[in-house]
Coordinates of C-alpha atoms in Angstrom, one line a residue:
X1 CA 0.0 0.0 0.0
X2 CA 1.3 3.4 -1.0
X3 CA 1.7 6.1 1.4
X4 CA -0.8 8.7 -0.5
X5 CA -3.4 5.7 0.1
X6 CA -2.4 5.4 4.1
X7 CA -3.4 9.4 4.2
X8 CA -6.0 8.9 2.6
X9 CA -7.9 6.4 4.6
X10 CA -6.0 7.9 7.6
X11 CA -8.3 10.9 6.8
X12 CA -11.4 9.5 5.9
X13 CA -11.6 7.8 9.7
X14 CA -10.5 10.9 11.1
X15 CA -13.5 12.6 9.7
X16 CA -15.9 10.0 10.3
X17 CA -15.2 10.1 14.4
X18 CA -15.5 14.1 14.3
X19 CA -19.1 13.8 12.8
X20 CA -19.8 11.2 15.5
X21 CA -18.3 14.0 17.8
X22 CA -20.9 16.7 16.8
X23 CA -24.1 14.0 16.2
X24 CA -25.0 14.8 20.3
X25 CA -26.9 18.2 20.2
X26 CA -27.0 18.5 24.4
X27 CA -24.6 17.7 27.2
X28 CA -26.3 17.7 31.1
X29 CA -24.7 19.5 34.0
X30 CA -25.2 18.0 37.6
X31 CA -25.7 19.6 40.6
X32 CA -25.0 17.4 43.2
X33 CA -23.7 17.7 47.5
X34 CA -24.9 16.2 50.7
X35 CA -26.3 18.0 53.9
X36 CA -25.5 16.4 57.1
X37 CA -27.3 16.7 60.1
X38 CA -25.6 18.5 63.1
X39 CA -23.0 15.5 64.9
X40 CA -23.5 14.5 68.4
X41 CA -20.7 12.5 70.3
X42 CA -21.5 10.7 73.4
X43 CA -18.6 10.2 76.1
X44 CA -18.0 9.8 79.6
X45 CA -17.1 12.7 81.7
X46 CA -15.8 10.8 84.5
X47 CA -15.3 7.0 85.7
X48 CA -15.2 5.5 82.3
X49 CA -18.5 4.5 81.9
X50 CA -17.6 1.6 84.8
X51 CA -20.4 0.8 87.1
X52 CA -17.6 -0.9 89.8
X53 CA -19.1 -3.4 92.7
X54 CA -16.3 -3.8 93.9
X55 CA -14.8 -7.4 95.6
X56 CA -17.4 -9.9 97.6
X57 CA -16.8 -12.9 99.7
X58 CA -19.0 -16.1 98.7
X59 CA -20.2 -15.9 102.1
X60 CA -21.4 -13.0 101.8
X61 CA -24.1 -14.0 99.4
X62 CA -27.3 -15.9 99.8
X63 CA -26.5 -19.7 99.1
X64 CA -30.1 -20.6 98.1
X65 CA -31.6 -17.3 96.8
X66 CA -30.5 -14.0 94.7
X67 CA -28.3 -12.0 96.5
X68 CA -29.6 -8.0 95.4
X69 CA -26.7 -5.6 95.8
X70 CA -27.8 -2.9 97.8
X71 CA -25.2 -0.3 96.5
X72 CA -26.5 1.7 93.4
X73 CA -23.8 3.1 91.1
X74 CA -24.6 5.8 88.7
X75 CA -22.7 6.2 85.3
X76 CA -22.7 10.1 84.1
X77 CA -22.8 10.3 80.4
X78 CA -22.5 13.6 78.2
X79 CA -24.0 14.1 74.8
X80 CA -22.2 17.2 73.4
X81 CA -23.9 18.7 69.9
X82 CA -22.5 21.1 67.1
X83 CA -26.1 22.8 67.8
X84 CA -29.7 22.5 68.9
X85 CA -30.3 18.7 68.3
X86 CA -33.4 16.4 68.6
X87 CA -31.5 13.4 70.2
X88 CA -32.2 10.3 72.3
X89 CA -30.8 7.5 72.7
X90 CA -30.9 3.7 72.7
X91 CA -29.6 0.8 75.5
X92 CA -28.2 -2.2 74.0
X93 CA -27.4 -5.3 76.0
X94 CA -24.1 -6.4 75.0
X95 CA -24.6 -9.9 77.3
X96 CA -28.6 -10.9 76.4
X97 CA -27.6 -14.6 75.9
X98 CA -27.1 -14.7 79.6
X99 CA -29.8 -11.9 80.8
X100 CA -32.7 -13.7 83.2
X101 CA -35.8 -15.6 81.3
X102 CA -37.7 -14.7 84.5
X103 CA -38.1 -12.0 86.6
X104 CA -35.5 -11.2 89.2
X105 CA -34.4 -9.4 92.2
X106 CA -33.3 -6.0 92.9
X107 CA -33.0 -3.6 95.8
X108 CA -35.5 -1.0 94.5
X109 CA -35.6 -1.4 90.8
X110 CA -38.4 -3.6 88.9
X111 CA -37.3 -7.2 88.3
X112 CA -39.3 -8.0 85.9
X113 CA -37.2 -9.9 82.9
X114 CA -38.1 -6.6 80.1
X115 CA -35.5 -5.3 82.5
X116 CA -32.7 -6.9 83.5
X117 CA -29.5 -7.5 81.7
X118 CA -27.7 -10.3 82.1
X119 CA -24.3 -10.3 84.3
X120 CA -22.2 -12.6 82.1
X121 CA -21.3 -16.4 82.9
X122 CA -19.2 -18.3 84.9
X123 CA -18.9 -22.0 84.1
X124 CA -22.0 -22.2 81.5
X125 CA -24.2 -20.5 84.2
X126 CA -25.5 -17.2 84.3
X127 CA -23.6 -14.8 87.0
X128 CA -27.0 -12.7 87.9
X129 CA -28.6 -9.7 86.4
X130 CA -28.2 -6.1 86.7
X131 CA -30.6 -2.9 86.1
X132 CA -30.4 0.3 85.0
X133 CA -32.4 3.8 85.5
X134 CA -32.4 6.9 84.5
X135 CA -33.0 9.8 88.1
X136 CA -36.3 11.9 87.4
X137 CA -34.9 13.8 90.5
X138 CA -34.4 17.4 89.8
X139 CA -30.6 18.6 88.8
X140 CA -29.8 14.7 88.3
X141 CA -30.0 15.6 84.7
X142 CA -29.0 19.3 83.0
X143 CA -28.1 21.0 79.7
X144 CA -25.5 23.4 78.8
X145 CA -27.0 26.3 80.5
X146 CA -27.9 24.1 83.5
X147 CA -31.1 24.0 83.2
X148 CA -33.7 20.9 84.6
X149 CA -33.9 18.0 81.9
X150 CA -36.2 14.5 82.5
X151 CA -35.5 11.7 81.1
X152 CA -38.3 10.0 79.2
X153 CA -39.4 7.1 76.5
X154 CA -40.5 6.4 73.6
X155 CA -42.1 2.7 72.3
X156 CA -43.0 4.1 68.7
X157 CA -39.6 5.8 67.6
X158 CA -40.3 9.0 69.1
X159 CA -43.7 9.8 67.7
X160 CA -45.0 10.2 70.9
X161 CA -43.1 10.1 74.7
X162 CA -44.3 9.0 77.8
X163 CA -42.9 8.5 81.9
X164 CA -42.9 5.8 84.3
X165 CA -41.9 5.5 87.6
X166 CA -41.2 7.8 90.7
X167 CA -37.7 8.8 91.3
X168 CA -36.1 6.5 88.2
X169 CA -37.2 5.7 84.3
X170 CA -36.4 2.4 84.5
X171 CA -34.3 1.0 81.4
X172 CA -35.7 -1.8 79.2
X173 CA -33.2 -4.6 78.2
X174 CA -34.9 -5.6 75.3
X175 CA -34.4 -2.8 72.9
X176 CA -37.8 -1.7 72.3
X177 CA -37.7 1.8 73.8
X178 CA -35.6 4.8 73.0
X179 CA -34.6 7.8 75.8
X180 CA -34.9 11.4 75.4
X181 CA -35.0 14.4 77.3
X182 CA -37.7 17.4 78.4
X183 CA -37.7 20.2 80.4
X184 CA -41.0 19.0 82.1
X185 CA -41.3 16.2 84.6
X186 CA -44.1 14.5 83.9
X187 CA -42.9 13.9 79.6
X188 CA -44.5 16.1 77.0
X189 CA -42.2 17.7 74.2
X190 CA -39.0 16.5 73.2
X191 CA -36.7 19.1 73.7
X192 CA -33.6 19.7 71.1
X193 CA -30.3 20.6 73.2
X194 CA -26.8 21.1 72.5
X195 CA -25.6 19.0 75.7
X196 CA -27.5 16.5 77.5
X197 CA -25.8 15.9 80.9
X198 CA -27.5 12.8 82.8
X199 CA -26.7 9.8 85.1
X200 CA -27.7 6.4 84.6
X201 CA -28.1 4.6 88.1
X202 CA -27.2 0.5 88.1
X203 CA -28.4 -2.1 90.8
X204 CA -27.2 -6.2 90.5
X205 CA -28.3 -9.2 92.0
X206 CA -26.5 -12.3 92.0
X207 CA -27.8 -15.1 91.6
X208 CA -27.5 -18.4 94.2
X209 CA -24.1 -19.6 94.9
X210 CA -25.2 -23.1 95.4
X211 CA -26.1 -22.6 91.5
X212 CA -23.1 -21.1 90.5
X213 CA -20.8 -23.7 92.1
X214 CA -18.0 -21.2 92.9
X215 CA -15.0 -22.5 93.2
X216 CA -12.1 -19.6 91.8
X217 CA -12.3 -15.8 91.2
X218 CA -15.8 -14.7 89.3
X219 CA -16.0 -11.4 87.4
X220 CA -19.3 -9.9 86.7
X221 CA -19.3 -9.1 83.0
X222 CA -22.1 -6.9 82.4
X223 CA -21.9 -4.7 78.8
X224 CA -24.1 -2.2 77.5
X225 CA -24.1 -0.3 74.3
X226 CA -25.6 3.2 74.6
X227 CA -26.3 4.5 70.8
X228 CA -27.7 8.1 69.8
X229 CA -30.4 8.1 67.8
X230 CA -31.3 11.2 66.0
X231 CA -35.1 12.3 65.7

């Protein structure tokens, strides 16, 4: 093949893919970005989140029957926002395959199973239970300015709120309420904050030691997951 024939047909393609070029009569321009909703970060403002009971001799529990702690530990959380934030939030139990399939006993909490978490094991048997409550008392719980919050719940995802109980909002274990906040005692209207300050208070009860079978060093094992849960 000459080389005036190897323009030629270099040409000719050449031309062909600029007419393909110009066929398309419209090009599109996107417009495209995301909005975020203002971030909220839970933490610990003290004690590491670490409800403590401390060390216990075997004698010093019931033998035969659950042994209720009488100490009550409270756990401060702070949820800190980049603004004014509809918030709540959300108690996983981290140890449900050993929470109680009957109700238990506490000092002054409900025992009833909806609300006890479960303590962990010790040789293939359950260790006890534990619950947890959020005070109703006033200044237990404040916002950034320091003002009064209440703690209370929600069974439909925060469509509507409700209250129970007299000096604590008892905690369900089995993750069908969320937690939210109000300037009013008795519920009412969710109110959007930029810091929640609040306590949760934590009773256990062990369960018989005849049961357990005791025989070395046992460590209650208790875990929850606290997640936010914006509205």
């Amino acid at each position: 093949m000459n080389s005036v024939l190897k323009k030629g047909m270099l040409l000719s393609v050449l031309a062909l893919s600029v007419n393909a070029a110009t066929a398309a009569e419209s090009v599109d321009i996107k417009v495209t970005g995301k909005i975020l909703p203002s971030s909220c970060t839970p933490s610990f403002p003290s004690g590491g989140g670490i409800a403590d009971f401390g060390t216990m001799k075997v004698a010093s529990l019931n033998s035969t029957s659950m042994t209720p702690l009488t100490d009550m530990k409270e756990v401060p959380i702070s949820i800190s926002c980049e603004e004014d934030t509809r918030i709540a939030v959300k108690f996983t139990d981290a140890r449900d395959a050993s929470s109680p399939t009957e109700s238990v006993e506490f000092n002054s909490f409900s025992g009833a199973k909806q609300f006890a978490f479960g303590l962990g094991t010790y040789n293939g048997k359950n260790i006890g239970a534990y619950a947890l409550g959020i005070p109703r008392t006033q200044g237990a719980n404040t916002n950034d300015a320091g003002d009064a919050l209440y703690p209370m719940m929600s069974l439909d995802g925060g469509n509507s709120w409700g209250v129970r109980g007299m000096d604590h909002l008892q905690i369900a274990s089995d993750n069908r309420e969320i937690y939210a906040f109000g300037t009013e005692l008795n519920g009412g209207t969710l109110s959007p904050q930029t810091k929640i300050n609040f306590k949760v208070a934590v009773e256990a009860t062990i369960n018989p030691t005849n049961d357990l079978s005791i025989t070395d060093e046992v460590t209650l094992d208790g875990l929850t997951n606290v997640e936010l849960v914006y509205l």
